[in-house]
mmCIF file of C-alpha atoms (C1' of nucleotides) in Angstrom:
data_model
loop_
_atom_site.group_PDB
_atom_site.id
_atom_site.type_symbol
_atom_site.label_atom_id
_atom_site.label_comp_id
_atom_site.label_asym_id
_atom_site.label_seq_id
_atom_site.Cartn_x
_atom_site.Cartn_y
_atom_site.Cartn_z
ATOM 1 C CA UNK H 1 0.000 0.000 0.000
ATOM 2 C CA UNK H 2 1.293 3.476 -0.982
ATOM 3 C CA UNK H 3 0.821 5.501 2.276
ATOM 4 C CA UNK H 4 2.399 8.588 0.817
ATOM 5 C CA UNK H 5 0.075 8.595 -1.857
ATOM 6 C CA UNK H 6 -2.765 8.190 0.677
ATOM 7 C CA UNK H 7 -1.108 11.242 2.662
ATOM 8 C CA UNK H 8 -0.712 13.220 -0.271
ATOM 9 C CA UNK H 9 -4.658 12.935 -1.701
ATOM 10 C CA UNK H 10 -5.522 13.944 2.492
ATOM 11 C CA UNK H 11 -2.622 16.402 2.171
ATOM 12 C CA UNK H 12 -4.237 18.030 -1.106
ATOM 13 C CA UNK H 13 -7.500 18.287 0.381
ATOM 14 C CA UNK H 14 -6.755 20.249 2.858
ATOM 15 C CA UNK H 15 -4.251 22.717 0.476
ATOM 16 C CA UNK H 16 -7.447 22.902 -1.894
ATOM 17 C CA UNK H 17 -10.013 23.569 0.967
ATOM 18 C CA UNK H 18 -7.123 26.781 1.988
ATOM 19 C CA UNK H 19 -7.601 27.940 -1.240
ATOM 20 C CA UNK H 20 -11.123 27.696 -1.480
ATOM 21 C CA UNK H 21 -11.662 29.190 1.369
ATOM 22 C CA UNK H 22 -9.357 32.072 0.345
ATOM 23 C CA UNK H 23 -11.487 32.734 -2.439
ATOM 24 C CA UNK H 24 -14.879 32.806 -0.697
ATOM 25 C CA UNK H 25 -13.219 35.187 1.827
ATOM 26 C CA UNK H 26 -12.265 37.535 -0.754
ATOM 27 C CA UNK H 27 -15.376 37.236 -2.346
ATOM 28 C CA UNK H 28 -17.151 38.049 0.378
ATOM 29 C CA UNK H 29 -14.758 41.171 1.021
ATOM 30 C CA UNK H 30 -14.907 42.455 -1.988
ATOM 31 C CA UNK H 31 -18.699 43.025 -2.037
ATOM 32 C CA UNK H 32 -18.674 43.910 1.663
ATOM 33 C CA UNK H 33 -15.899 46.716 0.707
ATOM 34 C CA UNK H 34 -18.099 48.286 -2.117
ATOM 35 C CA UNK H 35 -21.205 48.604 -0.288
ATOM 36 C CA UNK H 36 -18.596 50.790 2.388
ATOM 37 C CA UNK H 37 -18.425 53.669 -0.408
ATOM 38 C CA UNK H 38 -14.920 54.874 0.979
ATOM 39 C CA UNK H 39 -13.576 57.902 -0.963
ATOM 40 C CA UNK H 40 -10.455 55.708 -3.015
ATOM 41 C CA UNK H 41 -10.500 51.745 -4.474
ATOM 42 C CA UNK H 42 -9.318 49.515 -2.016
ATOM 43 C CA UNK H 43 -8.465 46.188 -3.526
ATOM 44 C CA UNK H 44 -7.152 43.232 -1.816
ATOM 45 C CA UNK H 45 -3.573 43.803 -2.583
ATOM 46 C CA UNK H 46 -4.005 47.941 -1.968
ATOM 47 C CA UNK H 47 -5.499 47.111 1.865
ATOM 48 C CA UNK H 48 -2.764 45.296 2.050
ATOM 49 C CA UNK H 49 0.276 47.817 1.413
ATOM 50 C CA UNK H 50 -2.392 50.381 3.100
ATOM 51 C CA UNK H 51 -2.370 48.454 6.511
ATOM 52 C CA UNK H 52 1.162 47.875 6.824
ATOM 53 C CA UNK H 53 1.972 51.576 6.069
ATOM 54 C CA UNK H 54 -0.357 52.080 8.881
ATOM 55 C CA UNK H 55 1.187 49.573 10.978
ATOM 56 C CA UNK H 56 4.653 50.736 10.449
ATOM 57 C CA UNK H 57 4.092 54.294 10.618
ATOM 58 C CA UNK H 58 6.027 55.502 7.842
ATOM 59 C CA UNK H 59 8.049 52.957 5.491
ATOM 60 C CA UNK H 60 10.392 52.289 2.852
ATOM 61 C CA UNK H 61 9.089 51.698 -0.725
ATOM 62 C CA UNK H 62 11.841 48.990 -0.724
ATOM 63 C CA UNK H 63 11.154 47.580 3.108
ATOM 64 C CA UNK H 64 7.527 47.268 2.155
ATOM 65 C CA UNK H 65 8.272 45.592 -1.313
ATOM 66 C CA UNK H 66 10.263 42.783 0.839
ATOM 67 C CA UNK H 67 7.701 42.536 3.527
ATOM 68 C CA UNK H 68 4.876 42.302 0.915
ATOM 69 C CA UNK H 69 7.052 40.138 -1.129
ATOM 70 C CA UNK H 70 6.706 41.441 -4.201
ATOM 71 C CA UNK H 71 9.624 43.325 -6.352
ATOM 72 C CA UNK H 72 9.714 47.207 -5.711
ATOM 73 C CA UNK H 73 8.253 47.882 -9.249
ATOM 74 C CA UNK H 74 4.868 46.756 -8.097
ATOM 75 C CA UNK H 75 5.333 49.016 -5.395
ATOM 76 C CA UNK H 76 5.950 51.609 -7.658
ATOM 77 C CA UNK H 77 2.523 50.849 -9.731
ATOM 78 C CA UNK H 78 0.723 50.422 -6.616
ATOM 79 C CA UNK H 79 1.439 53.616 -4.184
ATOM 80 C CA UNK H 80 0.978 55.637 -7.768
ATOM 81 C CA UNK H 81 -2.560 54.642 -8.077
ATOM 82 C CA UNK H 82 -2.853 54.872 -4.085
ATOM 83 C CA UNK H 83 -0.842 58.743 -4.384
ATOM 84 C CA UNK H 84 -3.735 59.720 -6.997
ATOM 85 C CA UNK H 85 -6.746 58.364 -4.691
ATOM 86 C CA UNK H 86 -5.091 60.694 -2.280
ATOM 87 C CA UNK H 87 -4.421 58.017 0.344
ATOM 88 C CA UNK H 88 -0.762 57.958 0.568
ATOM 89 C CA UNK H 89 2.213 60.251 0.906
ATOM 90 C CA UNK H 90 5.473 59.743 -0.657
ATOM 91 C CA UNK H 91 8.270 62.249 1.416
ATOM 92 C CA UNK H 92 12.314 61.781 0.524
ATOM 93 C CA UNK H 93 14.046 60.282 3.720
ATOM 94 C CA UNK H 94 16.240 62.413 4.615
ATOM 95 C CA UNK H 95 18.605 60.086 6.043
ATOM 96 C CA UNK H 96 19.038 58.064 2.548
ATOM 97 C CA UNK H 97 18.480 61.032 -0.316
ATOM 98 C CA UNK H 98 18.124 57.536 -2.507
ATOM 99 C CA UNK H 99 15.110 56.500 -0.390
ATOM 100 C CA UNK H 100 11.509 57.390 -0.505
ATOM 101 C CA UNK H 101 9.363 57.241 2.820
ATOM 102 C CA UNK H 102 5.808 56.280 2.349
ATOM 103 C CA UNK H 103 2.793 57.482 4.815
ATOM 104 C CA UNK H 104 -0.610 57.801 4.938
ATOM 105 C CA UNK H 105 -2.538 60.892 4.148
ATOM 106 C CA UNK H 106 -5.159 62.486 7.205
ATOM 107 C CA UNK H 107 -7.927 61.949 4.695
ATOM 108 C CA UNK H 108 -6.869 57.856 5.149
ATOM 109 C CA UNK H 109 -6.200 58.040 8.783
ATOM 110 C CA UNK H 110 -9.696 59.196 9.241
ATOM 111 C CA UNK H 111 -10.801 56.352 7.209
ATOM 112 C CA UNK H 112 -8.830 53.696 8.467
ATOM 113 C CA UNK H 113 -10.340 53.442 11.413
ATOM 114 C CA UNK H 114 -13.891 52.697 9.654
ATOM 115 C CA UNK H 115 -11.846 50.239 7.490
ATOM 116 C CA UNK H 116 -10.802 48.353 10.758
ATOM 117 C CA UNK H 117 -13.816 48.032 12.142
ATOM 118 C CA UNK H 118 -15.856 46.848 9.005
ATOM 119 C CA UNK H 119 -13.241 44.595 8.437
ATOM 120 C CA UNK H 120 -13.631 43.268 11.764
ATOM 121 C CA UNK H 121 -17.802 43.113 11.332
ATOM 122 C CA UNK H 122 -17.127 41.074 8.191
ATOM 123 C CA UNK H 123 -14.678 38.898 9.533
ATOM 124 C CA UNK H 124 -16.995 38.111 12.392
ATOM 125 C CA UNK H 125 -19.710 37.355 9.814
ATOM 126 C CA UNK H 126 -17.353 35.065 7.754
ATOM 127 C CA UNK H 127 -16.632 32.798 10.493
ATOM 128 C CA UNK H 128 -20.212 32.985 12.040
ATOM 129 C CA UNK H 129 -20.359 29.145 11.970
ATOM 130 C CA UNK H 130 -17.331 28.755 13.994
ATOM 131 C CA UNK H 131 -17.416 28.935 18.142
ATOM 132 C CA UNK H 132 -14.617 31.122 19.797
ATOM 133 C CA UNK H 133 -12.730 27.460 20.299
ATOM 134 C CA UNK H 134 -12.843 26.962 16.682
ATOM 135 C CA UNK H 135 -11.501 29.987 15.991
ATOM 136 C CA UNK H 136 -8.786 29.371 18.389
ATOM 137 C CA UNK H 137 -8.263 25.841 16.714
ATOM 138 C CA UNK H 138 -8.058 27.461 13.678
ATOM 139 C CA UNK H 139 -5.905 30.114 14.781
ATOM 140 C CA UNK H 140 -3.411 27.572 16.091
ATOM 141 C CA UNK H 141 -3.251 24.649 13.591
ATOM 142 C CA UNK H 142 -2.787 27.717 10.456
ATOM 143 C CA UNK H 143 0.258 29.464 12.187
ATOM 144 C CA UNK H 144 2.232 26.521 12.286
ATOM 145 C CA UNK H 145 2.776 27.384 8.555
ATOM 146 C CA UNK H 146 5.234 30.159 9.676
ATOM 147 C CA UNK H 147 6.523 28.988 12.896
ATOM 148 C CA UNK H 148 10.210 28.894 12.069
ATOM 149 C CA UNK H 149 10.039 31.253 9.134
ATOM 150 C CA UNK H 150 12.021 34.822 9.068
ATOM 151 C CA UNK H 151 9.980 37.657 10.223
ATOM 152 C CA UNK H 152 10.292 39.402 7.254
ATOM 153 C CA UNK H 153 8.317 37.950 4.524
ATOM 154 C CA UNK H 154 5.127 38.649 5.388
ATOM 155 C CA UNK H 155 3.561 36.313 2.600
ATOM 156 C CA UNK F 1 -16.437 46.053 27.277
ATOM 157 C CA UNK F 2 -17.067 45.618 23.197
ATOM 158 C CA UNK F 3 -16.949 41.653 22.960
ATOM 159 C CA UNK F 4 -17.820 41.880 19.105
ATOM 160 C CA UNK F 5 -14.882 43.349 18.268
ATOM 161 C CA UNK F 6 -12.962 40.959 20.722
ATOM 162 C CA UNK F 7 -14.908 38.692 18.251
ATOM 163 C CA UNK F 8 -13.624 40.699 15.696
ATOM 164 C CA UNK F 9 -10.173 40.748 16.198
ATOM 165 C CA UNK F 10 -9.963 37.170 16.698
ATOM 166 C CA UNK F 11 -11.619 36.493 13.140
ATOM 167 C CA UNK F 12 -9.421 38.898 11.430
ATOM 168 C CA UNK F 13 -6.243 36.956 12.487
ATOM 169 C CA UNK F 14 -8.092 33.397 11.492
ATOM 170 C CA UNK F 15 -8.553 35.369 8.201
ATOM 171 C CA UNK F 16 -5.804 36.560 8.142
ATOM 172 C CA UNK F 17 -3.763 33.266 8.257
ATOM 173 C CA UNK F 18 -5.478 31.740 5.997
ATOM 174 C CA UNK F 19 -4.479 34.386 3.153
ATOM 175 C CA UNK F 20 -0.952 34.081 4.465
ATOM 176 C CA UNK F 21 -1.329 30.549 4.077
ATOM 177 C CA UNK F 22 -2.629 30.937 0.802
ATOM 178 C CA UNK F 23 0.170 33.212 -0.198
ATOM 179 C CA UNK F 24 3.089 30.682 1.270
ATOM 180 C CA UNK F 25 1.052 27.760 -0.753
ATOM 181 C CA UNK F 26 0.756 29.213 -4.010
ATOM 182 C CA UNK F 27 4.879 30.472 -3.899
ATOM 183 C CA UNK F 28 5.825 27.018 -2.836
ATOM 184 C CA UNK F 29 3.544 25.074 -5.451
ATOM 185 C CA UNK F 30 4.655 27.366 -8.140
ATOM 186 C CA UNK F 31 8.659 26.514 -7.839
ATOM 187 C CA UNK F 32 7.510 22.940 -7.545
ATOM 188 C CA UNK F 33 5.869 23.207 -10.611
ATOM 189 C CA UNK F 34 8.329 24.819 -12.827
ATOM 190 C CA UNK F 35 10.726 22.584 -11.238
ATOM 191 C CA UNK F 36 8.688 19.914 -13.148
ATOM 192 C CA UNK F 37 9.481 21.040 -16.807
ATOM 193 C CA UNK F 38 6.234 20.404 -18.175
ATOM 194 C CA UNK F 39 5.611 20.532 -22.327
ATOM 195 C CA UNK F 40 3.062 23.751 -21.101
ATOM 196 C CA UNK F 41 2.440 26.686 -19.185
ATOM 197 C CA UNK F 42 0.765 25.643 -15.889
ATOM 198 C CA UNK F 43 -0.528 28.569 -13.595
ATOM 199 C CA UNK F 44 -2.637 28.240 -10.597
ATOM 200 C CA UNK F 45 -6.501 29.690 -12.721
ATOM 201 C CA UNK F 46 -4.673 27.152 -15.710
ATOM 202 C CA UNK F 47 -4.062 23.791 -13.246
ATOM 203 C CA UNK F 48 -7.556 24.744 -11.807
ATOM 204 C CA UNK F 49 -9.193 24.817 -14.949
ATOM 205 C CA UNK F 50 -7.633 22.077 -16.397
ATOM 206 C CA UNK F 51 -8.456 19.551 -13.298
ATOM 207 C CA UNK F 52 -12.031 21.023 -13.617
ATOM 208 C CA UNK F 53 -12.381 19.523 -17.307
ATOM 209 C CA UNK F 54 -10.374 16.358 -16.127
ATOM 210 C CA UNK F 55 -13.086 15.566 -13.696
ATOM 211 C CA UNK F 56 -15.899 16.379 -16.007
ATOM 212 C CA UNK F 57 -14.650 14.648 -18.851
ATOM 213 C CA UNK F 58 -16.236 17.155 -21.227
ATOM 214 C CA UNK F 59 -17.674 20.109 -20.329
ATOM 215 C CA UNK F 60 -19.595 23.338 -21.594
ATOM 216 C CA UNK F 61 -17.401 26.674 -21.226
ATOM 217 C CA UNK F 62 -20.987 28.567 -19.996
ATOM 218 C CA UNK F 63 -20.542 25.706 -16.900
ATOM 219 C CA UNK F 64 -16.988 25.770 -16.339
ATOM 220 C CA UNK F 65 -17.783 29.471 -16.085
ATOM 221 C CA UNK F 66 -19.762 29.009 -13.229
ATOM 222 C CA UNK F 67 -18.021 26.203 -11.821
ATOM 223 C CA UNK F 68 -14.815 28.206 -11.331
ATOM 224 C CA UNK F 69 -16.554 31.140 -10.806
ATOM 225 C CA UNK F 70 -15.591 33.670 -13.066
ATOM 226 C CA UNK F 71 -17.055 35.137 -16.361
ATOM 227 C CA UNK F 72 -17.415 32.723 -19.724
ATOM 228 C CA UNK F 73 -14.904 35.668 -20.931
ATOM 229 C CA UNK F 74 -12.291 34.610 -18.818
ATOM 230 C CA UNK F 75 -13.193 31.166 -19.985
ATOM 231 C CA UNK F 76 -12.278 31.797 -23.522
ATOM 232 C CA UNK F 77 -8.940 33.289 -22.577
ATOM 233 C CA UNK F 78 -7.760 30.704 -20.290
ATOM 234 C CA UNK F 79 -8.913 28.237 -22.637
ATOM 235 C CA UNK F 80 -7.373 30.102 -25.632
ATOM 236 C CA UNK F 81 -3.891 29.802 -23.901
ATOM 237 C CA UNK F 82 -4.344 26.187 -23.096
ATOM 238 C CA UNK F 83 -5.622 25.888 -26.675
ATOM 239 C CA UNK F 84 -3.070 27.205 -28.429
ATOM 240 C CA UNK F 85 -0.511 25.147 -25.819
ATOM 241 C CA UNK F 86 -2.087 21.807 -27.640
ATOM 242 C CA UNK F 87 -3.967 20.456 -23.685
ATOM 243 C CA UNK F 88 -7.383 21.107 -24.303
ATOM 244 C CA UNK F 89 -9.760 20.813 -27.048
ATOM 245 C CA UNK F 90 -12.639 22.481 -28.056
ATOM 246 C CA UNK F 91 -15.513 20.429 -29.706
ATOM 247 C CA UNK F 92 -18.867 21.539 -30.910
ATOM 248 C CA UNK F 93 -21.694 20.459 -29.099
ATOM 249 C CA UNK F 94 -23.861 18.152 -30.721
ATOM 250 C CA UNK F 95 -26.924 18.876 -28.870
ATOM 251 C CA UNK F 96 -26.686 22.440 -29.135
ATOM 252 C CA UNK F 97 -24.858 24.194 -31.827
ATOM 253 C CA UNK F 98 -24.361 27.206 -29.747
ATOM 254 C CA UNK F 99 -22.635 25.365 -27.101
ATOM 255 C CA UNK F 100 -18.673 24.419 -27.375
ATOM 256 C CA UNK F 101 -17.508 21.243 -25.098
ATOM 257 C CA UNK F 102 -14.106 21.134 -24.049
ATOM 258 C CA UNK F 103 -11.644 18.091 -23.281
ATOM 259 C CA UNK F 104 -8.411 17.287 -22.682
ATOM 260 C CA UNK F 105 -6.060 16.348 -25.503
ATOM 261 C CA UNK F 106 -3.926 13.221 -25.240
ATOM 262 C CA UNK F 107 -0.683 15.042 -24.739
ATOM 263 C CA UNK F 108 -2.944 16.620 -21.602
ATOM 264 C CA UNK F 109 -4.035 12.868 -20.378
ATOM 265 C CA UNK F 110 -0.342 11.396 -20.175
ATOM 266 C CA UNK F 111 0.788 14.437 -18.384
ATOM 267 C CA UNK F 112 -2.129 14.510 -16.108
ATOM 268 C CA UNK F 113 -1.019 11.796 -13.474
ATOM 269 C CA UNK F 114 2.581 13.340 -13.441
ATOM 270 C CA UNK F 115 1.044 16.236 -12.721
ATOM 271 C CA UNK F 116 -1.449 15.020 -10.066
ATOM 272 C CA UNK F 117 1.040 13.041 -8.297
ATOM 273 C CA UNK F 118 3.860 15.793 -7.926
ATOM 274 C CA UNK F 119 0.711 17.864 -6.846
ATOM 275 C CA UNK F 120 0.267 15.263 -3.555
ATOM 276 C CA UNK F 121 4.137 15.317 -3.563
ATOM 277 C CA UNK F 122 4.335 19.141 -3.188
ATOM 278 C CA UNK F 123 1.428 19.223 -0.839
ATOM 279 C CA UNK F 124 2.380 16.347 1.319
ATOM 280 C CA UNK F 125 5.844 18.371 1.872
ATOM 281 C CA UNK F 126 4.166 21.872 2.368
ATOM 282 C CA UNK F 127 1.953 19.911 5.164
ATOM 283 C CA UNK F 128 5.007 18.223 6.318
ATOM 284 C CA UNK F 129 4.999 20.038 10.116
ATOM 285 C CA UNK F 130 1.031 18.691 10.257
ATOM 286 C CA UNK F 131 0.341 15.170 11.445
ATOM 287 C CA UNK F 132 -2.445 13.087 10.536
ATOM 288 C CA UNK F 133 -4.577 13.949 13.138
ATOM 289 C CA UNK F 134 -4.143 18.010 12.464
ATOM 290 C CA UNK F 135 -4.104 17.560 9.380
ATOM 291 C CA UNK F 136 -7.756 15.996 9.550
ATOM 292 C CA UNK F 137 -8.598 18.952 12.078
ATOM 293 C CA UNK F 138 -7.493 21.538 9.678
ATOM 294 C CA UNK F 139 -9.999 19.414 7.163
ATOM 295 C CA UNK F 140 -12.806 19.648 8.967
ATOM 296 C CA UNK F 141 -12.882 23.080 10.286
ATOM 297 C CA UNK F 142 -11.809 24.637 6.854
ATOM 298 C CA UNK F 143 -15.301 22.011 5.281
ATOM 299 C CA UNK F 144 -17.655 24.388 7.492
ATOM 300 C CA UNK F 145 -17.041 27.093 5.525
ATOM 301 C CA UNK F 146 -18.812 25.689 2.758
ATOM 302 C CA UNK F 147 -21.706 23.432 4.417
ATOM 303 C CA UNK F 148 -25.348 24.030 3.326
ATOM 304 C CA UNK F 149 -23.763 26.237 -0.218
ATOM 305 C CA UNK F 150 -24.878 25.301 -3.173
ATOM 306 C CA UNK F 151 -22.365 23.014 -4.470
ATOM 307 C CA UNK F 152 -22.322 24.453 -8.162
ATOM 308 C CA UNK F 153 -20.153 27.327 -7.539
ATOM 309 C CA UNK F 154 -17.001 25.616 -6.805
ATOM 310 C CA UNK F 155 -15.066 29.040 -5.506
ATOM 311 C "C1'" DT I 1 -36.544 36.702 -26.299
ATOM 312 C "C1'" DA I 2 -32.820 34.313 -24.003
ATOM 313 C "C1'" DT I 3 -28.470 31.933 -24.113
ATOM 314 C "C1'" DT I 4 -23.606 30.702 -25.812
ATOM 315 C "C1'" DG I 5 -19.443 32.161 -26.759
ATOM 316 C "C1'" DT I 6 -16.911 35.646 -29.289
ATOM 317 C "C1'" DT I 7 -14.554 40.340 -30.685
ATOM 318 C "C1'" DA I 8 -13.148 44.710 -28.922
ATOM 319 C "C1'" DT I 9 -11.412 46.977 -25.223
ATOM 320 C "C1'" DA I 10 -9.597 47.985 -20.645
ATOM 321 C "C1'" DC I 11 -7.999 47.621 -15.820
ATOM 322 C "C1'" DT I 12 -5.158 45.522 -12.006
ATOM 323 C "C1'" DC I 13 -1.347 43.049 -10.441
ATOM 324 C "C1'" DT I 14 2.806 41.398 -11.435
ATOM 325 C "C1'" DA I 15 7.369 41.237 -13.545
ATOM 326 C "C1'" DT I 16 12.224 42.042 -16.155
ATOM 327 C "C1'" DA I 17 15.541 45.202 -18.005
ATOM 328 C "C1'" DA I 18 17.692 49.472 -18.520
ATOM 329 C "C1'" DC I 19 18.505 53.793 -16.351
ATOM 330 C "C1'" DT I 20 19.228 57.920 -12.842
ATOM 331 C "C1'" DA I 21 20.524 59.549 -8.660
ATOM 332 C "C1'" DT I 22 22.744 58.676 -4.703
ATOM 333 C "C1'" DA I 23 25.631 55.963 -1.308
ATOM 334 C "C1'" DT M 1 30.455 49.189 -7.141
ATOM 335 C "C1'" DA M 2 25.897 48.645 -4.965
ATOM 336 C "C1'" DT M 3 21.297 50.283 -3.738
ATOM 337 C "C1'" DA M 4 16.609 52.880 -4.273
ATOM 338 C "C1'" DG M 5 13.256 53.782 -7.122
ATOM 339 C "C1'" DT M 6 11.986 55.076 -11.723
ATOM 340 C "C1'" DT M 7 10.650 54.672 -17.023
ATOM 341 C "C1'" DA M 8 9.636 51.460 -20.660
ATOM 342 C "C1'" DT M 9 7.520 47.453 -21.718
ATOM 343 C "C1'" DA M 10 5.008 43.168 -21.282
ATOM 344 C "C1'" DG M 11 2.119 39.221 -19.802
ATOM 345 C "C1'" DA M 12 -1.571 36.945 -17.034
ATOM 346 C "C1'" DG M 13 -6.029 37.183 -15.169
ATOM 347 C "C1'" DT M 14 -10.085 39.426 -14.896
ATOM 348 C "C1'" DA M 15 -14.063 42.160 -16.511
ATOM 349 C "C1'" DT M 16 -17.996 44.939 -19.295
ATOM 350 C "C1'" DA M 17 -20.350 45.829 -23.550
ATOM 351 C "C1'" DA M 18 -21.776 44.846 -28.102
ATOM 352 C "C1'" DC M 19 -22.590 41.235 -31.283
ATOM 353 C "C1'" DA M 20 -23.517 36.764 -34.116
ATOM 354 C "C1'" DA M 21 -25.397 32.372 -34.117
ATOM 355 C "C1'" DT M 22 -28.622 29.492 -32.308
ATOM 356 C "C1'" DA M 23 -32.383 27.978 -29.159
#
DNA sequence: TATTGTTATACTCTATAACTATA
DNA sequence: TATAGTTATAGAGTATAACAATA
């Protein structure tokens, strides 16, 4: 009997149900999102760069590039389109005269915190089928994926 | 104290990790897969499709549509590219001229159980930290996401 | 009238390569 | 010589709208 094979068929199961999952999460986002009217397009990928900007404060172009792990040419593309929504900030460090500093506009810092808390609302929604020790479960079996990975890569 | 964002900011992480997940997934199975020298382009919407028509056999491009839940215009580009890269066929339909069926070619059937068994390979490995019993945990929670949905739309 | 799949067109995300300014 | 971010260019995936053929 072939046990790998039998671990691999569980094994891709589970990878498929991730994915699917992924995509009725976004799905569900994305409609959620619209129906917020905010004042700029916020697309998976832009909410993405937009939080961790947030988080960090102010940021390299090339930090976030590594942390979003993407090459700093999609960077480029995507804090033009967030510059002309009027969402972000780009200032020259002037530690590095090489280096461009990214923040967030006051227009998006009075919007992020609506942002936040829909996102929470719809997250809640998402997983309305699942008890707090679910969650938890959840929680715990999924960050195994990056126990032992380097900081930096967000994914 | 406001226990539904507590809620909230619990579901966000789950969320949360399960887009990383995704993410970490998709970069691992992609090296993997060029790794595998295949005689054709094989991207994640491409493999998806292309296991989608396996299963069927034959299929309409209006269903497939649905089934992978995008527009029939996306259809006939993804099936364009696989087209023109000699794994899948279209045929008319004989019960409906309108219609088009699509299949797999025979270059597409002898690469198909390569394909499928790297794919348990690759996932087995990516799942590697999980043991049987999580991994069966991880399979059931990530199933109640899509109890009591119609089972057409395949996400 | 409604459905199937197409042409025409466009947008977002992503990338590689060559280049400019600075370190 | 190496790094930060850009311009130039391109490809994949996705979509809307208008249309032709057929039901």
């Amino acid at each position: 009997m072939d046990l790998s094979k039998e671990n691999g068929a569980l094994a891709v199961e589970v990878l498929d149900l991730i994915f699917r999952a992924t995509r009725y999460i976004q799905h569900e986002y994305e409609i959620k999102l619209e129906s917020l009217s905010l004042p700029f397009q916020l697309s998976g990928p832009r909410l993405r760069l937009l939080l961790m900007v947030w988080r960090a404060e102010k940021i390299r172009m090339s930090e976030l590039a590594s942390k979003l792990g993407v090459k700093p040419r999609t960077v480029t593309e995507l804090v033009d389109a967030l510059e002309r929504d009027g969402v972000i900030h780009r200032i020259p460090d002037p530690n590095d005269r090489r280096a461009t500093l990214l923040h967030l506009t006051e227009e998006a810092l009075n919007q992020i915190n609506r942002v936040r808390s829909v996102q929470m609302q719809i997250s809640d929604e998402i997983l309305q089928k699942f008890s707090e020790e679910q969650r938890t479960q959840l929680h715990e079996l999924l960050s195994a994926f990056f126990e032992g990975k380097e900081i930096d890569f967000v994914y």
